[in-house]
Short mmCIF file of C-alpha atoms in Angstrom, two decimals:
data_model
loop_
_atom_site.label_atom_id
_atom_site.label_comp_id
_atom_site.label_asym_id
_atom_site.label_seq_id
_atom_site.Cartn_x
_atom_site.Cartn_y
_atom_site.Cartn_z
CA MET G 14 111.69 143.71 117.60
CA ASN G 15 114.32 141.14 118.47
CA CYS G 16 114.31 139.45 121.88
CA PRO G 17 117.03 136.73 121.61
CA ARG G 18 116.41 133.51 123.53
CA VAL G 19 117.01 129.81 123.06
CA CYS G 20 113.90 127.99 121.90
CA PRO G 21 112.74 125.68 124.68
CA TRP G 22 111.53 123.02 122.24
CA THR G 23 114.26 122.38 119.74
CA THR G 24 116.43 119.36 119.78
CA ARG G 25 119.01 121.36 117.84
CA SER G 26 120.79 124.41 119.09
CA SER G 27 118.78 126.88 117.07
CA ARG G 28 117.90 130.36 118.27
CA CYS G 29 114.67 132.26 118.23
CA SER G 30 114.33 135.97 117.75
CA CYS G 31 111.42 136.66 120.14
CA GLU G 32 108.96 135.06 122.46
CA GLY G 33 105.47 135.46 121.06
CA ALA G 34 102.04 133.99 121.11
CA MET G 35 101.72 130.26 121.69
CA THR G 36 99.04 127.59 121.35
CA ARG G 37 98.71 123.88 121.86
CA ILE G 38 96.07 121.89 119.93
CA GLU G 39 95.13 118.27 119.64
CA ILE G 40 94.33 116.61 116.32
CA GLN G 41 92.86 113.15 115.95
CA ARG G 42 94.75 111.02 113.40
CA ARG G 43 92.48 109.76 110.67
CA PHE G 44 92.93 106.39 109.02
CA SER G 45 93.12 108.25 105.69
CA ASP G 46 96.26 110.06 107.02
CA LEU G 47 98.21 106.80 106.88
CA ASP G 48 100.53 105.58 104.10
CA PRO G 49 100.82 101.90 103.06
CA LEU G 50 103.42 101.35 105.81
CA GLY G 51 100.91 102.43 108.53
CA HIS G 52 102.69 105.76 109.16
CA VAL G 53 101.09 109.20 108.99
CA ASN G 54 101.94 110.30 105.52
CA ASN G 55 104.10 113.43 105.12
CA VAL G 56 101.25 115.30 103.40
CA ALA G 57 99.12 114.98 106.58
CA TYR G 58 101.76 116.84 108.56
CA HIS G 59 101.07 119.93 106.42
CA ASP G 60 97.39 119.61 107.29
CA TYR G 61 98.24 119.31 110.98
CA LEU G 62 100.47 122.40 110.81
CA GLN G 63 97.77 124.37 109.04
CA GLU G 64 95.28 123.51 111.78
CA ALA G 65 97.72 124.68 114.46
CA ARG G 66 98.61 127.85 112.53
CA MET G 67 94.98 128.82 111.95
CA GLY G 68 94.22 127.97 115.59
CA LEU G 69 97.03 130.31 116.76
CA ILE G 70 96.13 133.11 114.38
CA GLY G 71 92.44 132.69 115.23
CA GLU G 72 93.14 132.96 118.96
CA LEU G 73 94.94 136.25 118.20
CA ASP G 74 91.94 137.46 116.12
CA ALA G 75 94.45 138.12 113.36
CA VAL G 76 93.08 135.91 110.57
CA ILE G 77 91.70 138.45 108.15
CA ASN G 78 91.63 142.20 107.79
CA ASP G 79 90.64 144.56 105.02
CA ASN G 80 94.05 146.26 105.19
CA PHE G 81 96.34 143.20 105.00
CA ALA G 82 96.45 139.47 104.19
CA GLN G 83 98.89 136.76 105.30
CA ILE G 84 100.43 134.21 102.97
CA VAL G 85 102.72 131.26 103.54
CA VAL G 86 106.16 132.01 102.07
CA SER G 87 107.87 128.80 103.16
CA GLN G 88 107.40 125.73 105.32
CA GLU G 89 109.93 123.21 106.53
CA ILE G 90 109.33 119.95 108.40
CA ARG G 91 111.98 117.83 110.08
CA HIS G 92 110.69 114.33 110.74
CA ILE G 93 112.21 112.86 113.88
CA LYS G 94 110.20 109.65 114.29
CA PRO G 95 107.24 108.20 112.49
CA LEU G 96 103.74 108.64 113.72
CA GLY G 97 101.55 105.56 113.47
CA TYR G 98 97.81 105.26 114.01
CA ALA G 99 96.66 105.68 117.59
CA ARG G 100 93.43 106.53 119.24
CA ASP G 101 95.06 109.26 121.23
CA PRO G 102 95.48 112.61 119.43
CA VAL G 103 98.57 114.19 118.09
CA VAL G 104 99.48 117.33 120.04
CA ILE G 105 100.84 120.27 118.12
CA GLU G 106 102.57 123.16 119.90
CA ALA G 107 102.87 126.35 117.83
CA SER G 108 104.70 129.53 118.78
CA VAL G 109 105.59 132.78 117.08
CA THR G 110 109.39 132.80 117.14
CA ASP G 111 110.51 135.58 114.80
CA ILE G 112 108.92 138.86 113.81
CA ALA G 113 110.40 140.91 110.97
CA ARG G 114 109.26 144.07 109.14
CA THR G 115 106.96 142.26 106.67
CA SER G 116 106.88 138.67 107.92
CA TYR G 117 106.94 136.35 110.88
CA THR G 118 107.73 132.71 111.70
CA ILE G 119 105.75 130.10 113.55
CA THR G 120 107.67 127.24 115.04
CA TYR G 121 105.98 123.94 115.79
CA ARG G 122 106.50 120.67 117.62
CA ILE G 123 104.38 117.63 116.76
CA LEU G 124 104.10 115.27 119.73
CA ASP G 125 102.99 111.64 119.64
CA GLU G 126 100.61 110.04 122.19
CA HIS G 127 103.52 109.60 124.63
CA GLY G 128 104.61 113.23 124.41
CA ASP G 129 107.67 112.45 122.35
CA VAL G 130 108.62 114.80 119.56
CA ALA G 131 107.75 113.25 116.17
CA ALA G 132 108.55 116.33 114.08
CA GLU G 133 109.60 119.95 114.28
CA ALA G 134 108.58 122.51 111.69
CA THR G 135 108.58 126.18 110.80
CA THR G 136 106.26 128.30 108.65
CA ARG G 137 107.20 131.75 107.41
CA LEU G 138 104.30 134.02 106.69
CA ALA G 139 104.40 137.38 104.83
CA VAL G 140 102.03 140.24 105.38
CA VAL G 141 100.77 141.48 102.00
CA ASP G 142 98.47 144.05 100.49
CA PRO G 143 95.16 142.19 99.83
CA VAL G 144 94.65 143.90 96.46
CA ASN G 145 98.06 143.61 94.76
CA GLY G 146 99.63 140.79 96.84
CA ARG G 147 102.89 142.71 97.48
CA PRO G 148 104.60 142.66 100.90
CA ILE G 149 103.75 145.56 103.21
CA ARG G 150 105.06 146.67 106.60
CA MET G 151 103.35 144.65 109.32
CA PRO G 152 100.61 146.68 111.05
CA GLU G 153 101.51 147.53 114.64
CA ALA G 154 98.28 145.96 115.91
CA LEU G 155 99.23 142.64 114.33
CA ARG G 156 102.80 142.86 115.69
CA GLU G 157 101.45 143.42 119.19
CA ARG G 158 99.07 140.45 118.91
CA LEU G 159 101.93 138.24 117.69
CA LEU G 160 104.09 139.30 120.65
CA THR G 161 101.33 138.24 123.12
CA THR G 162 102.66 135.61 125.54
#
């Protein structure tokens, strides 16, 4: 299903294919997330995205199923401004922005304590057979959950 729209979050003129499920989570920065310059290290961003992704998928009750599994195919992060240590949490907004036959994309915004965008990211997930790991057509029940707004 394709429902063209302009993504409300992007600082670029990118396009999304559909409006789907969304979530917003807060993550407390840990001192161990920092690099020697006092910035949140790029590796920590992947942890933050994983927390948001699992939160979104968990809210949809779509984490695990005997008939299919979901694997990360690709992930891209565009760093806009560094995150330093702060007592206030980082906010991560995650939204399903593209659904294909065997995969879907989650788009994220990572916001600092002032609400400014520190990074934008995408994760592409594939739906696979849990036994052989090969891509399969997305079950209709999962597709419907992903399209929840």
